[in-house]
PDB file of C-alpha atoms in Angstrom:
ATOM      1  CA  GLY A   1     -87.383 -42.199 -15.609  1.00 70.00           C
ATOM      2  CA  ALA A   2     -88.221 -41.040 -12.071  1.00 82.00           C
ATOM      3  CA  VAL A   3     -89.281 -44.391 -10.704  1.00 91.00           C
ATOM      4  CA  VAL A   4     -90.026 -44.810  -7.016  1.00 94.00           C
ATOM      5  CA  SER A   5     -90.346 -48.264  -5.551  1.00 95.00           C
ATOM      6  CA  GLN A   6     -92.215 -48.882  -2.296  1.00 97.00           C
ATOM      7  CA  HIS A   7     -92.209 -52.156  -0.418  1.00 96.00           C
ATOM      8  CA  PRO A   8     -94.166 -54.012   0.793  1.00 97.00           C
ATOM      9  CA  SER A   9     -97.433 -53.428  -1.076  1.00 95.00           C
ATOM     10  CA  TRP A  10     -99.596 -55.108   1.554  1.00 96.00           C
ATOM     11  CA  VAL A  11     -99.079 -55.812   5.225  1.00 96.00           C
ATOM     12  CA  ILE A  12    -101.461 -57.595   7.530  1.00 96.00           C
ATOM     13  CA  CYS A  13    -100.282 -58.049  11.079  1.00 94.00           C
ATOM     14  CA  LYS A  14    -101.353 -58.275  14.680  1.00 95.00           C
ATOM     15  CA  SER A  15    -101.795 -55.322  16.987  1.00 96.00           C
ATOM     16  CA  GLY A  16     -98.557 -54.391  18.753  1.00 96.00           C
ATOM     17  CA  THR A  17     -96.314 -55.333  15.847  1.00 95.00           C
ATOM     18  CA  SER A  18     -93.865 -52.834  14.358  1.00 96.00           C
ATOM     19  CA  VAL A  19     -93.942 -52.515  10.591  1.00 97.00           C
ATOM     20  CA  LYS A  20     -91.219 -51.108   8.354  1.00 97.00           C
ATOM     21  CA  ILE A  21     -91.984 -49.677   4.916  1.00 97.00           C
ATOM     22  CA  GLU A  22     -89.203 -48.926   2.430  1.00 97.00           C
ATOM     23  CA  CYS A  23     -89.194 -46.276  -0.253  1.00 96.00           C
ATOM     24  CA  ARG A  24     -86.492 -46.265  -2.910  1.00 95.00           C
ATOM     25  CA  SER A  25     -85.778 -43.950  -5.814  1.00 93.00           C
ATOM     26  CA  LEU A  26     -84.511 -46.260  -8.536  1.00 94.00           C
ATOM     27  CA  ASP A  27     -83.139 -43.934 -11.191  1.00 90.00           C
ATOM     28  CA  PHE A  28     -82.510 -40.622  -9.467  1.00 89.00           C
ATOM     29  CA  GLN A  29     -81.121 -39.272  -6.238  1.00 90.00           C
ATOM     30  CA  ALA A  30     -83.890 -38.124  -3.957  1.00 88.00           C
ATOM     31  CA  THR A  31     -82.772 -35.254  -1.788  1.00 85.00           C
ATOM     32  CA  THR A  32     -86.249 -35.055  -0.312  1.00 89.00           C
ATOM     33  CA  MET A  33     -88.775 -37.777   0.400  1.00 92.00           C
ATOM     34  CA  PHE A  34     -92.299 -37.429   1.703  1.00 93.00           C
ATOM     35  CA  TRP A  35     -94.556 -39.800   3.602  1.00 96.00           C
ATOM     36  CA  TYR A  36     -98.311 -39.581   3.225  1.00 96.00           C
ATOM     37  CA  ARG A  37    -101.250 -41.390   4.707  1.00 96.00           C
ATOM     38  CA  GLN A  38    -104.606 -41.714   3.000  1.00 93.00           C
ATOM     39  CA  PHE A  39    -107.814 -43.057   4.474  1.00 90.00           C
ATOM     40  CA  PRO A  40    -110.542 -44.387   2.148  1.00 85.00           C
ATOM     41  CA  LYS A  41    -112.204 -41.700   0.062  1.00 80.00           C
ATOM     42  CA  GLN A  42    -110.128 -38.986   1.718  1.00 84.00           C
ATOM     43  CA  SER A  43    -107.338 -36.779   0.432  1.00 85.00           C
ATOM     44  CA  LEU A  44    -103.622 -37.284   0.897  1.00 90.00           C
ATOM     45  CA  MET A  45    -102.364 -36.273   4.310  1.00 92.00           C
ATOM     46  CA  LEU A  46     -98.703 -35.367   4.576  1.00 93.00           C
ATOM     47  CA  MET A  47     -97.128 -37.019   7.603  1.00 96.00           C
ATOM     48  CA  ALA A  48     -93.528 -35.921   7.314  1.00 95.00           C
ATOM     49  CA  THR A  49     -90.815 -34.592   5.047  1.00 92.00           C
ATOM     50  CA  SER A  50     -87.347 -36.056   5.186  1.00 90.00           C
ATOM     51  CA  ASN A  51     -84.114 -34.800   3.746  1.00 86.00           C
ATOM     52  CA  GLU A  52     -81.173 -37.115   3.334  1.00 82.00           C
ATOM     53  CA  GLY A  53     -78.916 -37.124   6.347  1.00 80.00           C
ATOM     54  CA  SER A  54     -81.117 -35.017   8.584  1.00 84.00           C
ATOM     55  CA  LYS A  55     -84.052 -35.527  10.902  1.00 87.00           C
ATOM     56  CA  ALA A  56     -87.516 -35.665   9.400  1.00 92.00           C
ATOM     57  CA  THR A  57     -89.921 -32.768   9.792  1.00 93.00           C
ATOM     58  CA  TYR A  58     -93.250 -34.032  11.060  1.00 95.00           C
ATOM     59  CA  GLU A  59     -96.594 -32.404  10.416  1.00 94.00           C
ATOM     60  CA  GLN A  60     -98.679 -31.263  13.341  1.00 93.00           C
ATOM     61  CA  GLY A  61    -100.479 -34.123  15.034  1.00 93.00           C
ATOM     62  CA  VAL A  62     -98.136 -36.836  13.737  1.00 95.00           C
ATOM     63  CA  GLU A  63     -96.309 -38.620  16.544  1.00 94.00           C
ATOM     64  CA  LYS A  64     -92.622 -38.829  15.725  1.00 93.00           C
ATOM     65  CA  ASP A  65     -92.085 -41.633  18.241  1.00 94.00           C
ATOM     66  CA  LYS A  66     -94.877 -43.604  16.631  1.00 96.00           C
ATOM     67  CA  PHE A  67     -93.813 -43.091  13.041  1.00 97.00           C
ATOM     68  CA  LEU A  68     -90.044 -43.370  12.801  1.00 96.00           C
ATOM     69  CA  ILE A  69     -88.520 -42.062   9.600  1.00 95.00           C
ATOM     70  CA  ASN A  70     -84.980 -42.682   8.450  1.00 91.00           C
ATOM     71  CA  HIS A  71     -83.502 -41.199   5.274  1.00 89.00           C
ATOM     72  CA  ALA A  72     -80.013 -42.596   5.424  1.00 82.00           C
ATOM     73  CA  SER A  73     -79.117 -42.349   1.758  1.00 89.00           C
ATOM     74  CA  LEU A  74     -80.102 -40.416  -1.346  1.00 89.00           C
ATOM     75  CA  THR A  75     -82.104 -43.382  -2.614  1.00 92.00           C
ATOM     76  CA  LEU A  76     -83.729 -44.873   0.476  1.00 93.00           C
ATOM     77  CA  SER A  77     -86.123 -43.723   3.149  1.00 94.00           C
ATOM     78  CA  THR A  78     -87.931 -45.951   5.628  1.00 95.00           C
ATOM     79  CA  LEU A  79     -91.047 -45.456   7.707  1.00 97.00           C
ATOM     80  CA  THR A  80     -91.484 -47.667  10.756  1.00 97.00           C
ATOM     81  CA  VAL A  81     -94.896 -47.786  12.387  1.00 97.00           C
ATOM     82  CA  THR A  82     -94.078 -48.804  15.937  1.00 96.00           C
ATOM     83  CA  SER A  83     -96.472 -50.878  18.030  1.00 96.00           C
ATOM     84  CA  ALA A  84     -99.155 -50.598  15.398  1.00 95.00           C
ATOM     85  CA  HIS A  85    -102.819 -50.616  16.396  1.00 95.00           C
ATOM     86  CA  PRO A  86    -105.989 -51.003  14.319  1.00 95.00           C
ATOM     87  CA  GLU A  87    -106.390 -47.224  14.037  1.00 94.00           C
ATOM     88  CA  ASP A  88    -103.056 -47.137  12.196  1.00 95.00           C
ATOM     89  CA  SER A  89    -104.577 -49.175   9.375  1.00 96.00           C
ATOM     90  CA  SER A  90    -104.348 -47.009   6.268  1.00 95.00           C
ATOM     91  CA  PHE A  91    -102.774 -46.565   2.848  1.00 96.00           C
ATOM     92  CA  TYR A  92     -99.245 -45.215   3.279  1.00 97.00           C
ATOM     93  CA  ILE A  93     -97.593 -43.627   0.260  1.00 96.00           C
ATOM     94  CA  CYS A  94     -94.107 -42.257  -0.171  1.00 96.00           C
ATOM     95  CA  SER A  95     -92.927 -39.808  -2.759  1.00 94.00           C
ATOM     96  CA  ALA A  96     -89.533 -38.535  -3.770  1.00 92.00           C
ATOM     97  CA  THR A  97     -88.145 -35.567  -5.606  1.00 88.00           C
ATOM     98  CA  PRO A  98     -84.667 -34.913  -6.967  1.00 82.00           C
ATOM     99  CA  GLY A  99     -84.824 -31.484  -5.405  1.00 69.00           C
ATOM    100  CA  ALA A 100     -87.336 -29.403  -3.513  1.00 56.00           C
ATOM    101  CA  ARG A 101     -86.724 -26.445  -5.777  1.00 63.00           C
ATOM    102  CA  GLY A 102     -87.385 -25.559  -9.354  1.00 61.00           C
ATOM    103  CA  GLY A 103     -90.840 -27.062  -9.469  1.00 71.00           C
ATOM    104  CA  GLN A 104     -89.652 -30.647  -9.382  1.00 80.00           C
ATOM    105  CA  PRO A 105     -92.670 -32.966  -9.248  1.00 86.00           C
ATOM    106  CA  GLN A 106     -93.008 -35.526  -6.521  1.00 88.00           C
ATOM    107  CA  HIS A 107     -92.917 -39.048  -7.873  1.00 91.00           C
ATOM    108  CA  PHE A 108     -94.923 -41.551  -5.897  1.00 94.00           C
ATOM    109  CA  GLY A 109     -94.338 -45.132  -4.919  1.00 95.00           C
ATOM    110  CA  ASP A 110     -97.187 -47.586  -5.367  1.00 94.00           C
ATOM    111  CA  GLY A 111     -98.208 -47.330  -1.722  1.00 95.00           C
ATOM    112  CA  THR A 112     -98.453 -49.783   1.141  1.00 97.00           C
ATOM    113  CA  ARG A 113    -101.803 -50.963   2.401  1.00 96.00           C
ATOM    114  CA  LEU A 114    -101.438 -51.617   6.118  1.00 96.00           C
ATOM    115  CA  SER A 115    -104.079 -53.623   7.983  1.00 96.00           C
ATOM    116  CA  ILE A 116    -103.690 -54.136  11.712  1.00 95.00           C
ATOM    117  CA  LEU A 117    -105.851 -56.852  13.215  1.00 93.00           C
TER     118      LEU A 117
ATOM    119  CA  GLY B   1    -103.825 -19.459   5.270  1.00 81.00           C
ATOM    120  CA  GLN B   2    -103.093 -21.792   2.410  1.00 88.00           C
ATOM    121  CA  ASN B   3    -105.924 -23.461   0.571  1.00 92.00           C
ATOM    122  CA  ILE B   4    -106.710 -25.415  -2.570  1.00 95.00           C
ATOM    123  CA  ASP B   5    -110.305 -25.646  -3.793  1.00 96.00           C
ATOM    124  CA  GLN B   6    -111.585 -28.021  -6.425  1.00 97.00           C
ATOM    125  CA  PRO B   7    -114.977 -29.662  -7.032  1.00 97.00           C
ATOM    126  CA  THR B   8    -115.606 -32.879  -5.160  1.00 95.00           C
ATOM    127  CA  GLU B   9    -117.064 -34.817  -8.045  1.00 97.00           C
ATOM    128  CA  MET B  10    -117.787 -34.431 -11.756  1.00 98.00           C
ATOM    129  CA  THR B  11    -119.490 -36.640 -14.316  1.00 98.00           C
ATOM    130  CA  ALA B  12    -118.809 -36.695 -18.044  1.00 98.00           C
ATOM    131  CA  THR B  13    -119.544 -38.855 -21.065  1.00 97.00           C
ATOM    132  CA  GLU B  14    -117.072 -41.041 -22.914  1.00 97.00           C
ATOM    133  CA  GLY B  15    -115.620 -39.184 -25.886  1.00 97.00           C
ATOM    134  CA  ALA B  16    -116.504 -35.759 -24.513  1.00 98.00           C
ATOM    135  CA  ILE B  17    -114.366 -32.984 -22.987  1.00 98.00           C
ATOM    136  CA  VAL B  18    -114.260 -32.077 -19.300  1.00 98.00           C
ATOM    137  CA  GLN B  19    -112.597 -29.200 -17.456  1.00 98.00           C
ATOM    138  CA  ILE B  20    -111.652 -29.552 -13.799  1.00 98.00           C
ATOM    139  CA  ASN B  21    -111.103 -26.224 -12.075  1.00 98.00           C
ATOM    140  CA  CYS B  22    -108.835 -25.427  -9.169  1.00 98.00           C
ATOM    141  CA  THR B  23    -108.343 -22.217  -7.222  1.00 98.00           C
ATOM    142  CA  TYR B  24    -105.407 -21.807  -4.925  1.00 97.00           C
ATOM    143  CA  GLN B  25    -104.079 -19.614  -2.160  1.00 96.00           C
ATOM    144  CA  THR B  26    -100.501 -20.266  -1.146  1.00 93.00           C
ATOM    145  CA  SER B  27     -97.814 -18.421   0.767  1.00 92.00           C
ATOM    146  CA  GLY B  28     -95.668 -17.572  -2.200  1.00 92.00           C
ATOM    147  CA  PHE B  29     -96.011 -19.596  -5.368  1.00 92.00           C
ATOM    148  CA  ASN B  30     -93.673 -21.974  -7.125  1.00 91.00           C
ATOM    149  CA  GLY B  31     -96.040 -23.673  -9.487  1.00 94.00           C
ATOM    150  CA  LEU B  32     -99.189 -25.741  -9.759  1.00 96.00           C
ATOM    151  CA  PHE B  33     -99.282 -29.515 -10.183  1.00 95.00           C
ATOM    152  CA  TRP B  34    -101.967 -31.912 -11.358  1.00 97.00           C
ATOM    153  CA  TYR B  35    -101.948 -35.584 -10.435  1.00 96.00           C
ATOM    154  CA  GLN B  36    -104.206 -38.495 -11.359  1.00 97.00           C
ATOM    155  CA  GLN B  37    -105.107 -41.108  -8.752  1.00 95.00           C
ATOM    156  CA  HIS B  38    -107.040 -44.254  -9.561  1.00 95.00           C
ATOM    157  CA  ALA B  39    -108.914 -45.882  -6.701  1.00 91.00           C
ATOM    158  CA  GLY B  40    -106.591 -47.878  -4.475  1.00 88.00           C
ATOM    159  CA  GLU B  41    -103.473 -46.638  -6.250  1.00 92.00           C
ATOM    160  CA  ALA B  42    -100.874 -43.952  -5.666  1.00 92.00           C
ATOM    161  CA  PRO B  43    -101.022 -40.623  -7.548  1.00 94.00           C
ATOM    162  CA  THR B  44     -99.234 -40.213 -10.850  1.00 93.00           C
ATOM    163  CA  PHE B  45     -97.864 -36.906 -12.093  1.00 92.00           C
ATOM    164  CA  LEU B  46     -99.761 -35.280 -14.969  1.00 95.00           C
ATOM    165  CA  SER B  47     -98.617 -31.698 -15.373  1.00 95.00           C
ATOM    166  CA  TYR B  48     -96.824 -28.686 -13.944  1.00 94.00           C
ATOM    167  CA  ASN B  49     -97.483 -24.998 -14.653  1.00 95.00           C
ATOM    168  CA  VAL B  50     -95.516 -22.101 -13.296  1.00 94.00           C
ATOM    169  CA  LEU B  51     -96.091 -19.518 -16.039  1.00 94.00           C
ATOM    170  CA  ASP B  52     -99.452 -18.229 -17.238  1.00 97.00           C
ATOM    171  CA  GLY B  53    -100.961 -20.056 -20.129  1.00 97.00           C
ATOM    172  CA  LEU B  54    -101.853 -23.447 -21.460  1.00 97.00           C
ATOM    173  CA  GLU B  55     -99.605 -26.510 -21.445  1.00 94.00           C
ATOM    174  CA  GLU B  56    -100.755 -29.270 -23.749  1.00 95.00           C
ATOM    175  CA  LYS B  57     -99.748 -32.883 -23.347  1.00 91.00           C
ATOM    176  CA  GLY B  58    -101.689 -35.232 -25.585  1.00 95.00           C
ATOM    177  CA  ARG B  59    -105.323 -35.501 -24.519  1.00 97.00           C
ATOM    178  CA  PHE B  60    -104.590 -33.563 -21.318  1.00 97.00           C
ATOM    179  CA  SER B  61    -103.950 -29.827 -21.057  1.00 97.00           C
ATOM    180  CA  SER B  62    -103.407 -27.651 -18.014  1.00 98.00           C
ATOM    181  CA  PHE B  63    -103.926 -23.912 -17.726  1.00 98.00           C
ATOM    182  CA  LEU B  64    -102.682 -21.401 -15.195  1.00 98.00           C
ATOM    183  CA  SER B  65    -103.593 -17.813 -14.368  1.00 98.00           C
ATOM    184  CA  ARG B  66    -101.354 -16.535 -11.588  1.00 96.00           C
ATOM    185  CA  SER B  67    -103.208 -13.234 -11.254  1.00 96.00           C
ATOM    186  CA  LYS B  68    -106.465 -15.090 -10.614  1.00 96.00           C
ATOM    187  CA  GLY B  69    -105.010 -17.915  -8.532  1.00 96.00           C
ATOM    188  CA  TYR B  70    -106.694 -20.313 -10.909  1.00 97.00           C
ATOM    189  CA  SER B  71    -105.878 -23.421 -12.870  1.00 98.00           C
ATOM    190  CA  TYR B  72    -107.769 -26.004 -14.812  1.00 98.00           C
ATOM    191  CA  LEU B  73    -107.117 -29.447 -16.187  1.00 98.00           C
ATOM    192  CA  LEU B  74    -108.746 -30.158 -19.535  1.00 98.00           C
ATOM    193  CA  LEU B  75    -109.315 -33.736 -20.615  1.00 98.00           C
ATOM    194  CA  LYS B  76    -110.308 -34.375 -24.226  1.00 98.00           C
ATOM    195  CA  GLU B  77    -111.696 -37.474 -25.942  1.00 98.00           C
ATOM    196  CA  LEU B  78    -112.550 -38.998 -22.602  1.00 98.00           C
ATOM    197  CA  GLN B  79    -112.001 -42.688 -22.148  1.00 97.00           C
ATOM    198  CA  MET B  80    -113.417 -44.963 -19.467  1.00 97.00           C
ATOM    199  CA  LYS B  81    -109.910 -45.378 -18.036  1.00 97.00           C
ATOM    200  CA  ASP B  82    -109.886 -41.646 -17.249  1.00 98.00           C
ATOM    201  CA  SER B  83    -112.280 -42.340 -14.379  1.00 98.00           C
ATOM    202  CA  ALA B  84    -110.149 -41.379 -11.399  1.00 97.00           C
ATOM    203  CA  SER B  85    -109.549 -38.643  -8.860  1.00 97.00           C
ATOM    204  CA  TYR B  86    -107.630 -35.621 -10.071  1.00 98.00           C
ATOM    205  CA  LEU B  87    -105.548 -33.820  -7.472  1.00 96.00           C
ATOM    206  CA  CYS B  88    -104.545 -30.183  -7.721  1.00 97.00           C
ATOM    207  CA  ALA B  89    -101.515 -29.124  -5.658  1.00 95.00           C
ATOM    208  CA  GLY B  90     -99.866 -25.726  -5.284  1.00 94.00           C
ATOM    209  CA  MET B  91     -96.215 -25.345  -4.358  1.00 92.00           C
ATOM    210  CA  ASP B  92     -95.564 -22.607  -1.816  1.00 90.00           C
ATOM    211  CA  SER B  93     -92.509 -20.464  -1.163  1.00 88.00           C
ATOM    212  CA  ASN B  94     -90.950 -23.272   0.886  1.00 82.00           C
ATOM    213  CA  TYR B  95     -91.406 -25.650  -2.056  1.00 83.00           C
ATOM    214  CA  GLN B  96     -93.994 -27.592  -0.070  1.00 85.00           C
ATOM    215  CA  LEU B  97     -97.014 -28.972  -1.919  1.00 89.00           C
ATOM    216  CA  ILE B  98    -100.423 -27.892  -0.656  1.00 91.00           C
ATOM    217  CA  TRP B  99    -102.890 -30.557  -1.784  1.00 93.00           C
ATOM    218  CA  GLY B 100    -106.512 -30.198  -2.762  1.00 94.00           C
ATOM    219  CA  ALA B 101    -108.971 -32.871  -1.694  1.00 92.00           C
ATOM    220  CA  GLY B 102    -109.242 -34.138  -5.261  1.00 95.00           C
ATOM    221  CA  THR B 103    -112.010 -34.226  -7.856  1.00 97.00           C
ATOM    222  CA  LYS B 104    -113.553 -37.601  -8.508  1.00 97.00           C
ATOM    223  CA  LEU B 105    -114.281 -37.860 -12.230  1.00 98.00           C
ATOM    224  CA  ILE B 106    -116.908 -40.382 -13.292  1.00 98.00           C
ATOM    225  CA  ILE B 107    -117.031 -41.281 -16.977  1.00 98.00           C
ATOM    226  CA  LYS B 108    -120.271 -42.720 -18.315  1.00 96.00           C
ATOM    227  CA  PRO B 109    -120.575 -44.632 -21.602  1.00 95.00           C
TER     228      PRO B 109
END
């Protein structure tokens, strides 16, 4: 149980393109989803937390107009990197939890490797 | 402030035992998580401790001391596939995870 699917796994595109990444909880309802970014050999960096039906909470330094997050249902959240540039190239990982309370673990998708040329 | 400290890198021998330590400071405390992350992959959940003591799960065990702000992950009978980064994360009073930078574990034959 607790499977999170993330799509696509790899994206290579030209600078200026917008890229959408989907994160789905397959066998549970995810009241909260998280978006992380990880650069090579560095730790996870939380970008934003989203709760179903409400606006995402962005971490300091993360541009909300650059990284659009939509959590329209209890099983789907999307991250759109708008007008992507080479510095946005990174490993983006989503996670989901059935509830933010009670010590529920975050279950991670497989990640999306984004390369902007 | 909130902080998670764990060693950057450790080396161990196949078949041996290794203990990865983690100290934490969080605003409130709702438990301590351990995750495994292989290179180029997303983290996978290993364990959760919220009460003091040892939780055993096969070859992996996790320990928590709330009074000391300390946890460790114990890996027994090490296998080459255990080579990975191990992430310690504390959950604060807002149920947010505070992540450590991870401990890269290198297993040698």
